[in-house]
Amino acid sequence: MTENQAYEVLFQPLGLPCGAILKNRIAKAAMSDSLGDGRGNPTEAQRRLYACWSDGGLGLSIVGEVQCSSEYPEKPGNLVLDINSNLSAFSKLAREGARNRSQLWLQLGHAGAMSHAPISVPRGPSAIDVPGLKCAGMNRQEILDLPALYAKTATMSKELGFGGVEIHAAHGFLLSQFLSPLFNQRNDSYGGSIENRTRLLLEILEEVRFAVGASYPIGLKINSTDELEGGLSSIDALKVISRLDNTNLDLIDISGGTYFPGAKSASDSAGRGPYFRKFAEQARQHTTIPLMLTGGVKNLRQAVEIISSGDADIVGLGRALALYPDLPNQWATGSNSQPEFPRFSSTPEGGVTAWYTMRLVELGEGQEPGENGDIHRALKVYLDRDVERAEIWYTHFKAS
């Protein structure tokens, strides 16, 4: 592959249905960077991290797990965007992440049944009581209130200068739970058939579009499969994609897997990657909305093949950008086409995620790579940080 071939494929602009234009086809997929201050606000380290990525040549970065409410966070390092937030800090983040003609979007989330128990009372579509996961079921009014909640946060995102929003309906969090028959055992109009299980998602998308207007980008992250017995199947996921084709979405971000206790990660269960390319190929037959493929894209050849084939319009990178934040600039000049990834001799549960999360902390805080040590030390530091910020979160939001 020549440098010109790669450049022609990956570094062409992508026009979205709303009229916005991404400068290239490389995105930083949403990750829980765990850099919030424990009160739901961005930190200086977080601003430096996203400035680093924008300067590194990305067309799009997505901030993972920005909560519309403090009641159902995924982790105490999440951001919370509501009327009580530090709006100045959010505005600064928006500016830093939009340097170098990059776009910065907020991923709007709600952890639902998988809300972090030390700082919340988890609630999902239905009551669940299994080892490692217990939650109450949401009542109908709580469900009916959700579209307005998402719309309010999306409106604030637009007013603060963020380039767009991504609605999080993947990885086992609330909207993913509604789509999944494993989590959603309701017998009303929000449960049962896949049409009913999709209802809340469509209502939220409609309300958000009405709130932000026709020209503001709205993306959606969705599972190709839950990778769980009894969860969302790829057949039902394709039915959801078909229904989304009738909406005013600008980007469908395809991923998979959940954080259900004991579930395998996508990298464990979906092969060597890119993990969900076959599903993207199938989804292309069901929608004309631009597709983003996230998960397991490890090198320049894979990225170029995905875009060249038409299976997706943009590739989402995660761990590669934690290691090489300027990877798009490197690929634009034909260098580092096969990035090296660390190999771990042992992998304690949660260790790989913790190691990469702490790498993001190192980038944001200007530390040398590896300052948090091997995977076991990284996991300890990661867990200790969560405990500290959980105390801050509980005190702050209980008082407010």
mmCIF file of C-alpha atoms in Angstrom:
data_model
loop_
_atom_site.group_PDB
_atom_site.id
_atom_site.type_symbol
_atom_site.label_atom_id
_atom_site.label_comp_id
_atom_site.label_asym_id
_atom_site.label_seq_id
_atom_site.Cartn_x
_atom_site.Cartn_y
_atom_site.Cartn_z
ATOM 1 C CA MET A 1 0.000 0.000 0.000
ATOM 2 C CA THR A 2 1.392 3.375 -0.976
ATOM 3 C CA GLU A 3 1.219 6.485 1.140
ATOM 4 C CA ASN A 4 -0.973 8.105 -1.524
ATOM 5 C CA GLN A 5 -3.453 5.227 -1.471
ATOM 6 C CA ALA A 6 -3.858 5.428 2.297
ATOM 7 C CA TYR A 7 -4.164 9.189 2.146
ATOM 8 C CA GLU A 8 -6.805 9.109 -0.559
ATOM 9 C CA VAL A 9 -8.971 6.703 1.438
ATOM 10 C CA LEU A 10 -8.623 7.787 5.076
ATOM 11 C CA PHE A 11 -8.023 11.485 4.691
ATOM 12 C CA GLN A 12 -10.963 12.447 2.524
ATOM 13 C CA PRO A 13 -13.696 14.511 4.245
ATOM 14 C CA LEU A 14 -16.951 12.859 5.250
ATOM 15 C CA GLY A 15 -20.143 14.846 4.852
ATOM 16 C CA LEU A 16 -22.858 13.981 7.377
ATOM 17 C CA PRO A 17 -26.584 14.139 6.573
ATOM 18 C CA CYS A 18 -27.015 17.247 8.761
ATOM 19 C CA GLY A 19 -24.464 19.128 6.643
ATOM 20 C CA ALA A 20 -21.510 18.940 9.044
ATOM 21 C CA ILE A 21 -18.216 17.723 7.595
ATOM 22 C CA LEU A 22 -15.593 15.556 9.301
ATOM 23 C CA LYS A 23 -12.141 16.342 7.924
ATOM 24 C CA ASN A 24 -11.102 12.662 7.696
ATOM 25 C CA ARG A 25 -12.293 9.104 8.375
ATOM 26 C CA ILE A 26 -10.489 8.455 11.679
ATOM 27 C CA ALA A 27 -12.279 8.840 15.022
ATOM 28 C CA LYS A 28 -11.304 8.410 18.634
ATOM 29 C CA ALA A 29 -14.072 6.109 19.853
ATOM 30 C CA ALA A 30 -15.752 6.903 23.150
ATOM 31 C CA MET A 31 -13.851 5.525 26.109
ATOM 32 C CA SER A 32 -14.431 6.099 29.795
ATOM 33 C CA ASP A 33 -11.240 8.110 30.293
ATOM 34 C CA SER A 34 -11.936 8.413 34.028
ATOM 35 C CA LEU A 35 -10.559 11.953 34.184
ATOM 36 C CA GLY A 36 -13.523 13.796 35.681
ATOM 37 C CA ASP A 37 -12.971 15.542 39.007
ATOM 38 C CA GLY A 38 -15.415 13.398 40.972
ATOM 39 C CA ARG A 39 -18.000 16.194 40.861
ATOM 40 C CA GLY A 40 -18.892 15.551 37.239
ATOM 41 C CA ASN A 41 -16.715 18.306 35.775
ATOM 42 C CA PRO A 42 -13.847 18.210 33.260
ATOM 43 C CA THR A 43 -10.306 18.626 34.540
ATOM 44 C CA GLU A 44 -7.231 20.290 33.108
ATOM 45 C CA ALA A 45 -5.785 16.837 32.435
ATOM 46 C CA GLN A 46 -8.862 15.954 30.398
ATOM 47 C CA ARG A 47 -8.558 19.127 28.354
ATOM 48 C CA ARG A 48 -4.897 18.367 27.637
ATOM 49 C CA LEU A 49 -5.778 14.824 26.587
ATOM 50 C CA TYR A 50 -8.366 15.919 24.026
ATOM 51 C CA ALA A 51 -6.130 18.731 22.787
ATOM 52 C CA CYS A 52 -3.439 16.113 22.262
ATOM 53 C CA TRP A 53 -5.807 14.037 20.139
ATOM 54 C CA SER A 54 -7.056 16.987 18.107
ATOM 55 C CA ASP A 55 -3.487 18.110 17.420
ATOM 56 C CA GLY A 56 -2.728 14.487 16.497
ATOM 57 C CA GLY A 57 -4.912 14.742 13.410
ATOM 58 C CA LEU A 58 -8.251 13.121 14.314
ATOM 59 C CA GLY A 59 -11.361 14.034 12.386
ATOM 60 C CA LEU A 60 -13.583 13.225 15.377
ATOM 61 C CA SER A 61 -13.171 12.556 19.103
ATOM 62 C CA ILE A 62 -16.003 11.338 21.322
ATOM 63 C CA VAL A 63 -15.931 11.905 25.093
ATOM 64 C CA GLY A 64 -17.196 8.710 26.709
ATOM 65 C CA GLU A 65 -19.887 8.444 29.375
ATOM 66 C CA VAL A 66 -21.159 11.997 29.820
ATOM 67 C CA GLN A 67 -24.143 11.613 32.106
ATOM 68 C CA CYS A 68 -27.369 13.584 31.694
ATOM 69 C CA SER A 69 -27.947 13.164 35.425
ATOM 70 C CA SER A 70 -25.766 12.412 38.445
ATOM 71 C CA GLU A 71 -28.117 9.623 39.559
ATOM 72 C CA TYR A 72 -26.931 6.775 37.308
ATOM 73 C CA PRO A 73 -23.198 7.082 36.543
ATOM 74 C CA GLU A 74 -21.030 4.311 35.147
ATOM 75 C CA LYS A 75 -18.035 5.440 37.259
ATOM 76 C CA PRO A 76 -17.225 8.356 39.580
ATOM 77 C CA GLY A 77 -14.837 9.713 36.937
ATOM 78 C CA ASN A 78 -17.751 10.370 34.544
ATOM 79 C CA LEU A 79 -18.763 13.851 33.497
ATOM 80 C CA VAL A 80 -22.246 15.166 34.300
ATOM 81 C CA LEU A 81 -23.714 17.918 32.143
ATOM 82 C CA ASP A 82 -26.723 19.658 33.659
ATOM 83 C CA ILE A 83 -27.624 23.073 35.029
ATOM 84 C CA ASN A 84 -25.436 22.527 38.118
ATOM 85 C CA SER A 85 -22.280 21.716 36.147
ATOM 86 C CA ASN A 86 -19.179 23.886 35.849
ATOM 87 C CA LEU A 87 -20.118 25.203 32.417
ATOM 88 C CA SER A 88 -16.883 27.145 32.041
ATOM 89 C CA ALA A 89 -14.891 23.927 32.376
ATOM 90 C CA PHE A 90 -17.071 22.263 29.756
ATOM 91 C CA SER A 91 -16.627 25.198 27.363
ATOM 92 C CA LYS A 92 -12.856 24.989 27.732
ATOM 93 C CA LEU A 93 -12.987 21.265 26.963
ATOM 94 C CA ALA A 94 -15.066 21.967 23.854
ATOM 95 C CA ARG A 95 -12.482 24.471 22.602
ATOM 96 C CA GLU A 96 -9.463 22.270 23.282
ATOM 97 C CA GLY A 97 -11.024 19.257 21.596
ATOM 98 C CA ALA A 98 -11.876 21.240 18.465
ATOM 99 C CA ARG A 99 -8.354 22.396 17.667
ATOM 100 C CA ASN A 100 -6.863 21.623 14.275
ATOM 101 C CA ARG A 101 -10.342 21.356 12.677
ATOM 102 C CA SER A 102 -11.190 18.266 14.719
ATOM 103 C CA GLN A 103 -14.714 17.754 16.041
ATOM 104 C CA LEU A 104 -15.422 16.855 19.659
ATOM 105 C CA TRP A 105 -18.716 15.158 20.497
ATOM 106 C CA LEU A 106 -20.147 14.177 23.873
ATOM 107 C CA GLN A 107 -21.443 10.635 24.336
ATOM 108 C CA LEU A 108 -24.635 10.947 26.366
ATOM 109 C CA GLY A 109 -25.061 8.036 28.736
ATOM 110 C CA HIS A 110 -27.127 6.507 31.535
ATOM 111 C CA ALA A 111 -25.789 3.333 33.134
ATOM 112 C CA GLY A 112 -29.198 2.076 34.304
ATOM 113 C CA ALA A 113 -28.890 -1.374 35.843
ATOM 114 C CA MET A 114 -25.093 -1.095 35.709
ATOM 115 C CA SER A 115 -24.872 2.202 37.571
ATOM 116 C CA HIS A 116 -21.936 2.298 39.987
ATOM 117 C CA ALA A 117 -23.543 0.962 43.154
ATOM 118 C CA PRO A 118 -21.404 2.881 45.701
ATOM 119 C CA ILE A 119 -22.781 6.214 44.410
ATOM 120 C CA SER A 120 -26.193 5.299 42.973
ATOM 121 C CA VAL A 121 -29.263 3.096 43.261
ATOM 122 C CA PRO A 122 -29.196 1.114 39.992
ATOM 123 C CA ARG A 123 -32.454 0.988 38.024
ATOM 124 C CA GLY A 124 -33.017 -0.721 34.690
ATOM 125 C CA PRO A 125 -35.893 -1.664 32.396
ATOM 126 C CA SER A 126 -36.744 -4.566 34.726
ATOM 127 C CA ALA A 127 -35.738 -5.690 38.188
ATOM 128 C CA ILE A 128 -32.680 -7.979 38.193
ATOM 129 C CA ASP A 129 -31.159 -9.965 41.041
ATOM 130 C CA VAL A 130 -28.272 -12.176 39.924
ATOM 131 C CA PRO A 131 -24.758 -12.648 41.332
ATOM 132 C CA GLY A 132 -22.866 -9.406 40.782
ATOM 133 C CA LEU A 133 -25.856 -7.381 39.565
ATOM 134 C CA LYS A 134 -28.960 -6.215 41.376
ATOM 135 C CA CYS A 135 -31.276 -3.409 40.344
ATOM 136 C CA ALA A 136 -34.847 -2.189 40.606
ATOM 137 C CA GLY A 137 -37.097 -1.793 37.597
ATOM 138 C CA MET A 138 -38.013 1.649 36.263
ATOM 139 C CA ASN A 139 -41.626 2.760 36.433
ATOM 140 C CA ARG A 140 -43.382 4.105 33.348
ATOM 141 C CA GLN A 141 -43.076 7.772 34.325
ATOM 142 C CA GLU A 142 -39.310 7.421 34.771
ATOM 143 C CA ILE A 143 -39.131 6.091 31.219
ATOM 144 C CA LEU A 144 -41.348 8.850 29.832
ATOM 145 C CA ASP A 145 -39.068 11.465 31.429
ATOM 146 C CA LEU A 146 -35.930 10.227 29.642
ATOM 147 C CA PRO A 147 -36.350 11.819 26.165
ATOM 148 C CA ALA A 148 -36.578 15.315 27.673
ATOM 149 C CA LEU A 149 -33.547 14.608 29.876
ATOM 150 C CA TYR A 150 -31.391 13.602 26.898
ATOM 151 C CA ALA A 151 -32.703 16.529 24.848
ATOM 152 C CA LYS A 152 -31.801 19.033 27.574
ATOM 153 C CA THR A 153 -28.231 17.747 27.816
ATOM 154 C CA ALA A 154 -27.861 17.699 24.022
ATOM 155 C CA THR A 155 -29.041 21.308 23.881
ATOM 156 C CA MET A 156 -26.461 22.298 26.491
ATOM 157 C CA SER A 157 -23.790 20.465 24.497
ATOM 158 C CA LYS A 158 -24.635 22.551 21.453
ATOM 159 C CA GLU A 159 -24.716 25.810 23.426
ATOM 160 C CA LEU A 160 -21.320 25.089 24.983
ATOM 161 C CA GLY A 161 -19.652 24.573 21.609
ATOM 162 C CA PHE A 162 -19.336 20.808 21.287
ATOM 163 C CA GLY A 163 -19.499 19.624 17.695
ATOM 164 C CA GLY A 164 -22.206 16.998 18.237
ATOM 165 C CA VAL A 165 -23.542 14.268 20.511
ATOM 166 C CA GLU A 166 -23.573 10.484 20.438
ATOM 167 C CA ILE A 167 -26.410 8.631 22.176
ATOM 168 C CA HIS A 168 -24.987 5.585 23.979
ATOM 169 C CA ALA A 169 -27.098 2.478 23.311
ATOM 170 C CA ALA A 170 -24.323 -0.130 23.545
ATOM 171 C CA HIS A 171 -22.200 -2.137 26.006
ATOM 172 C CA GLY A 172 -25.034 -3.009 28.367
ATOM 173 C CA PHE A 173 -25.890 0.473 29.602
ATOM 174 C CA LEU A 174 -29.490 1.719 29.865
ATOM 175 C CA LEU A 175 -30.594 2.055 26.230
ATOM 176 C CA SER A 176 -28.723 -1.142 25.401
ATOM 177 C CA GLN A 177 -30.614 -2.766 28.292
ATOM 178 C CA PHE A 178 -33.937 -1.726 26.769
ATOM 179 C CA LEU A 179 -32.940 -3.355 23.471
ATOM 180 C CA SER A 180 -31.849 -6.577 25.176
ATOM 181 C CA PRO A 181 -34.403 -9.264 26.131
ATOM 182 C CA LEU A 182 -31.983 -10.352 28.846
ATOM 183 C CA PHE A 183 -32.407 -7.039 30.679
ATOM 184 C CA ASN A 184 -35.809 -5.971 29.351
ATOM 185 C CA GLN A 185 -38.585 -8.247 30.559
ATOM 186 C CA ARG A 186 -41.314 -5.626 30.556
ATOM 187 C CA ASN A 187 -44.809 -6.498 29.381
ATOM 188 C CA ASP A 188 -45.880 -2.991 28.384
ATOM 189 C CA SER A 189 -45.226 -0.987 25.190
ATOM 190 C CA TYR A 190 -41.490 -0.778 26.030
ATOM 191 C CA GLY A 191 -40.918 -4.533 26.252
ATOM 192 C CA GLY A 192 -41.524 -7.768 24.396
ATOM 193 C CA SER A 193 -41.011 -7.446 20.640
ATOM 194 C CA ILE A 194 -37.930 -5.775 19.198
ATOM 195 C CA GLU A 195 -40.248 -3.026 17.925
ATOM 196 C CA ASN A 196 -41.329 -2.281 21.491
ATOM 197 C CA ARG A 197 -37.800 -2.610 22.859
ATOM 198 C CA THR A 198 -36.665 0.004 20.304
ATOM 199 C CA ARG A 199 -39.422 2.451 21.242
ATOM 200 C CA LEU A 200 -37.547 4.405 23.931
ATOM 201 C CA LEU A 201 -34.475 4.814 21.744
ATOM 202 C CA LEU A 202 -36.540 6.228 18.875
ATOM 203 C CA GLU A 203 -38.393 8.576 21.226
ATOM 204 C CA ILE A 204 -35.109 9.908 22.582
ATOM 205 C CA LEU A 205 -33.665 10.426 19.099
ATOM 206 C CA GLU A 206 -36.780 12.289 18.007
ATOM 207 C CA GLU A 207 -36.765 14.541 21.068
ATOM 208 C CA VAL A 208 -33.033 15.275 20.772
ATOM 209 C CA ARG A 209 -33.343 16.160 17.078
ATOM 210 C CA PHE A 210 -36.252 18.496 17.795
ATOM 211 C CA ALA A 211 -34.226 20.193 20.536
ATOM 212 C CA VAL A 212 -30.934 20.724 18.674
ATOM 213 C CA GLY A 213 -32.268 21.413 15.181
ATOM 214 C CA ALA A 214 -31.596 19.911 11.786
ATOM 215 C CA SER A 215 -27.967 20.988 11.381
ATOM 216 C CA TYR A 216 -26.439 19.614 14.618
ATOM 217 C CA PRO A 217 -24.765 16.168 14.398
ATOM 218 C CA ILE A 218 -26.369 13.287 16.279
ATOM 219 C CA GLY A 219 -24.693 9.895 16.402
ATOM 220 C CA LEU A 220 -25.705 6.635 18.009
ATOM 221 C CA LYS A 221 -23.564 3.831 19.391
ATOM 222 C CA ILE A 222 -25.252 0.428 19.158
ATOM 223 C CA ASN A 223 -24.331 -3.185 19.779
ATOM 224 C CA SER A 224 -24.135 -5.595 16.875
ATOM 225 C CA THR A 225 -24.743 -8.263 19.524
ATOM 226 C CA ASP A 226 -24.562 -8.369 23.299
ATOM 227 C CA GLU A 227 -22.236 -11.400 23.104
ATOM 228 C CA LEU A 228 -24.440 -12.909 25.819
ATOM 229 C CA GLU A 229 -26.838 -15.834 25.734
ATOM 230 C CA GLY A 230 -30.336 -14.376 25.846
ATOM 231 C CA GLY A 231 -29.139 -10.869 24.987
ATOM 232 C CA LEU A 232 -29.577 -8.764 21.873
ATOM 233 C CA SER A 233 -28.927 -10.903 18.784
ATOM 234 C CA SER A 234 -27.430 -9.710 15.528
ATOM 235 C CA ILE A 235 -30.771 -10.474 13.827
ATOM 236 C CA ASP A 236 -32.605 -8.089 16.139
ATOM 237 C CA ALA A 237 -29.779 -5.552 15.911
ATOM 238 C CA LEU A 238 -30.244 -5.436 12.130
ATOM 239 C CA LYS A 239 -33.957 -4.814 12.666
ATOM 240 C CA VAL A 240 -33.020 -1.848 14.853
ATOM 241 C CA ILE A 241 -30.683 -0.567 12.127
ATOM 242 C CA SER A 242 -33.559 -0.747 9.615
ATOM 243 C CA ARG A 243 -35.779 1.317 11.905
ATOM 244 C CA LEU A 244 -33.004 3.850 12.468
ATOM 245 C CA ASP A 245 -32.850 4.424 8.717
ATOM 246 C CA ASN A 246 -36.105 6.375 9.040
ATOM 247 C CA THR A 247 -34.621 8.806 11.562
ATOM 248 C CA ASN A 248 -32.485 11.926 11.154
ATOM 249 C CA LEU A 249 -29.339 10.297 12.541
ATOM 250 C CA ASP A 250 -25.959 11.381 11.194
ATOM 251 C CA LEU A 251 -23.779 8.445 12.259
ATOM 252 C CA ILE A 252 -24.313 4.895 13.535
ATOM 253 C CA ASP A 253 -21.327 3.682 15.578
ATOM 254 C CA ILE A 254 -21.230 -0.140 15.554
ATOM 255 C CA SER A 255 -19.722 -1.988 18.492
ATOM 256 C CA GLY A 256 -20.669 -4.968 20.667
ATOM 257 C CA GLY A 257 -20.416 -6.768 23.970
ATOM 258 C CA THR A 258 -21.551 -5.763 27.456
ATOM 259 C CA TYR A 259 -20.128 -5.226 30.916
ATOM 260 C CA PHE A 260 -22.586 -7.729 32.395
ATOM 261 C CA PRO A 261 -20.848 -9.599 35.269
ATOM 262 C CA GLY A 262 -18.899 -12.523 33.897
ATOM 263 C CA ALA A 263 -19.368 -11.579 30.246
ATOM 264 C CA LYS A 264 -16.408 -11.816 27.902
ATOM 265 C CA SER A 265 -15.047 -8.638 26.414
ATOM 266 C CA ALA A 266 -15.455 -8.153 22.672
ATOM 267 C CA SER A 267 -11.745 -8.791 22.185
ATOM 268 C CA ASP A 268 -12.088 -12.147 23.949
ATOM 269 C CA SER A 269 -15.139 -13.376 22.087
ATOM 270 C CA ALA A 270 -15.149 -11.895 18.597
ATOM 271 C CA GLY A 271 -11.833 -13.027 17.112
ATOM 272 C CA ARG A 272 -8.774 -11.058 16.183
ATOM 273 C CA GLY A 273 -10.620 -8.070 14.785
ATOM 274 C CA PRO A 274 -11.827 -5.820 13.433
ATOM 275 C CA TYR A 275 -14.449 -7.439 15.621
ATOM 276 C CA PHE A 276 -17.735 -6.317 14.068
ATOM 277 C CA ARG A 277 -16.893 -5.857 10.416
ATOM 278 C CA LYS A 278 -19.184 -8.633 9.199
ATOM 279 C CA PHE A 279 -22.105 -6.988 10.961
ATOM 280 C CA ALA A 280 -21.191 -3.606 9.467
ATOM 281 C CA GLU A 281 -21.255 -5.205 6.033
ATOM 282 C CA GLN A 282 -24.760 -6.518 6.753
ATOM 283 C CA ALA A 283 -25.911 -3.233 8.297
ATOM 284 C CA ARG A 284 -24.892 -1.411 5.115
ATOM 285 C CA GLN A 285 -27.743 -3.240 3.367
ATOM 286 C CA HIS A 286 -30.260 -1.836 5.857
ATOM 287 C CA THR A 287 -29.363 1.855 6.019
ATOM 288 C CA THR A 288 -27.940 4.771 4.085
ATOM 289 C CA ILE A 289 -26.822 6.524 7.288
ATOM 290 C CA PRO A 290 -22.996 6.786 7.573
ATOM 291 C CA LEU A 291 -21.484 3.950 9.598
ATOM 292 C CA MET A 292 -18.590 3.979 12.039
ATOM 293 C CA LEU A 293 -16.901 0.693 12.935
ATOM 294 C CA THR A 294 -15.369 0.506 16.413
ATOM 295 C CA GLY A 295 -13.430 -2.400 17.889
ATOM 296 C CA GLY A 296 -10.226 -4.190 17.011
ATOM 297 C CA VAL A 297 -8.886 -1.907 14.272
ATOM 298 C CA LYS A 298 -5.157 -2.303 14.890
ATOM 299 C CA ASN A 299 -3.305 -1.078 11.797
ATOM 300 C CA LEU A 300 -3.366 1.107 8.712
ATOM 301 C CA ARG A 301 -4.139 -1.744 6.324
ATOM 302 C CA GLN A 302 -7.285 -2.711 8.232
ATOM 303 C CA ALA A 303 -8.479 0.878 8.398
ATOM 304 C CA VAL A 304 -8.001 1.432 4.678
ATOM 305 C CA GLU A 305 -9.688 -1.861 3.771
ATOM 306 C CA ILE A 306 -12.750 -1.048 5.877
ATOM 307 C CA ILE A 307 -13.275 2.329 4.223
ATOM 308 C CA SER A 308 -12.324 1.148 0.721
ATOM 309 C CA SER A 309 -14.792 -1.743 0.886
ATOM 310 C CA GLY A 310 -17.661 0.541 1.844
ATOM 311 C CA ASP A 311 -18.381 -1.535 4.955
ATOM 312 C CA ALA A 312 -18.037 1.637 7.020
ATOM 313 C CA ASP A 313 -17.441 5.331 6.430
ATOM 314 C CA ILE A 314 -15.224 5.998 9.425
ATOM 315 C CA VAL A 315 -13.088 3.829 11.713
ATOM 316 C CA GLY A 316 -13.153 4.214 15.476
ATOM 317 C CA LEU A 317 -9.862 3.692 17.321
ATOM 318 C CA GLY A 318 -9.406 3.364 21.072
ATOM 319 C CA ARG A 319 -6.355 1.648 22.508
ATOM 320 C CA ALA A 320 -4.185 2.560 19.522
ATOM 321 C CA LEU A 321 -4.751 6.252 20.286
ATOM 322 C CA ALA A 322 -3.966 5.719 23.964
ATOM 323 C CA LEU A 323 -0.537 4.505 22.850
ATOM 324 C CA TYR A 324 -0.017 6.816 19.861
ATOM 325 C CA PRO A 325 -2.144 9.973 20.230
ATOM 326 C CA ASP A 326 -0.765 11.388 16.964
ATOM 327 C CA LEU A 327 -1.399 8.203 14.977
ATOM 328 C CA PRO A 328 -3.544 9.948 12.308
ATOM 329 C CA ASN A 329 -0.686 12.355 11.577
ATOM 330 C CA GLN A 330 1.698 9.399 11.386
ATOM 331 C CA TRP A 331 -0.577 7.515 8.995
ATOM 332 C CA ALA A 332 -0.939 10.610 6.839
ATOM 333 C CA THR A 333 2.808 10.466 6.214
ATOM 334 C CA GLY A 334 2.903 6.696 5.798
ATOM 335 C CA SER A 335 4.637 5.931 9.103
ATOM 336 C CA ASN A 336 3.746 3.553 11.945
ATOM 337 C CA SER A 337 1.416 1.553 9.710
ATOM 338 C CA GLN A 338 1.628 -1.409 12.106
ATOM 339 C CA PRO A 339 1.530 0.003 15.656
ATOM 340 C CA GLU A 340 2.917 -2.183 18.427
ATOM 341 C CA PHE A 341 0.668 -3.087 21.355
ATOM 342 C CA PRO A 342 1.791 -4.307 24.782
ATOM 343 C CA ARG A 343 1.647 -7.982 25.667
ATOM 344 C CA PHE A 344 0.740 -8.890 29.237
ATOM 345 C CA SER A 345 2.043 -12.060 30.862
ATOM 346 C CA SER A 346 -1.006 -12.199 33.119
ATOM 347 C CA THR A 347 -4.327 -10.366 32.913
ATOM 348 C CA PRO A 348 -6.280 -9.964 36.144
ATOM 349 C CA GLU A 349 -9.990 -9.238 35.673
ATOM 350 C CA GLY A 350 -10.349 -5.601 34.646
ATOM 351 C CA GLY A 351 -6.589 -5.232 34.341
ATOM 352 C CA VAL A 352 -6.320 -4.450 30.642
ATOM 353 C CA THR A 353 -9.024 -1.783 30.831
ATOM 354 C CA ALA A 354 -7.331 -0.297 33.892
ATOM 355 C CA TRP A 355 -3.908 -0.278 32.208
ATOM 356 C CA TYR A 356 -5.180 1.614 29.167
ATOM 357 C CA THR A 357 -7.232 3.977 31.309
ATOM 358 C CA MET A 358 -4.165 4.841 33.323
ATOM 359 C CA ARG A 359 -2.302 5.426 30.062
ATOM 360 C CA LEU A 360 -4.905 8.101 29.280
ATOM 361 C CA VAL A 361 -4.271 9.598 32.711
ATOM 362 C CA GLU A 362 -0.547 9.694 31.935
ATOM 363 C CA LEU A 363 -1.204 11.500 28.643
ATOM 364 C CA GLY A 364 -3.490 14.038 30.289
ATOM 365 C CA GLU A 365 -1.194 14.684 33.225
ATOM 366 C CA GLY A 366 1.987 14.848 31.164
ATOM 367 C CA GLN A 367 3.569 11.776 32.760
ATOM 368 C CA GLU A 368 6.005 9.461 31.098
ATOM 369 C CA PRO A 369 4.463 6.271 29.650
ATOM 370 C CA GLY A 370 4.485 3.484 32.190
ATOM 371 C CA GLU A 371 4.662 5.639 35.316
ATOM 372 C CA ASN A 372 1.766 3.645 36.743
ATOM 373 C CA GLY A 373 3.745 0.443 36.402
ATOM 374 C CA ASP A 374 2.751 -3.003 35.217
ATOM 375 C CA ILE A 375 -0.807 -4.207 34.780
ATOM 376 C CA HIS A 376 -1.219 -5.210 38.438
ATOM 377 C CA ARG A 377 -0.076 -1.853 39.751
ATOM 378 C CA ALA A 378 -2.167 -0.037 37.140
ATOM 379 C CA LEU A 379 -5.240 -1.940 38.314
ATOM 380 C CA LYS A 380 -4.572 -1.014 41.942
ATOM 381 C CA VAL A 381 -4.075 2.674 41.118
ATOM 382 C CA TYR A 382 -7.206 2.628 38.952
ATOM 383 C CA LEU A 383 -9.350 1.085 41.693
ATOM 384 C CA ASP A 384 -7.915 3.370 44.391
ATOM 385 C CA ARG A 385 -8.736 6.433 42.253
ATOM 386 C CA ASP A 386 -12.323 5.233 41.894
ATOM 387 C CA VAL A 387 -12.684 4.817 45.652
ATOM 388 C CA GLU A 388 -11.350 8.329 46.273
ATOM 389 C CA ARG A 389 -13.601 9.931 43.699
ATOM 390 C CA ALA A 390 -16.633 7.923 44.797
ATOM 391 C CA GLU A 391 -16.317 9.608 48.189
ATOM 392 C CA ILE A 392 -16.082 13.030 46.499
ATOM 393 C CA TRP A 393 -19.043 12.219 44.242
ATOM 394 C CA TYR A 394 -21.256 11.007 47.074
ATOM 395 C CA THR A 395 -20.505 14.025 49.248
ATOM 396 C CA HIS A 396 -20.937 16.521 46.418
ATOM 397 C CA PHE A 397 -24.154 15.225 44.883
ATOM 398 C CA LYS A 398 -25.738 14.296 48.181
ATOM 399 C CA ALA A 399 -25.243 17.888 49.305
ATOM 400 C CA SER A 400 -26.562 19.359 46.052
#
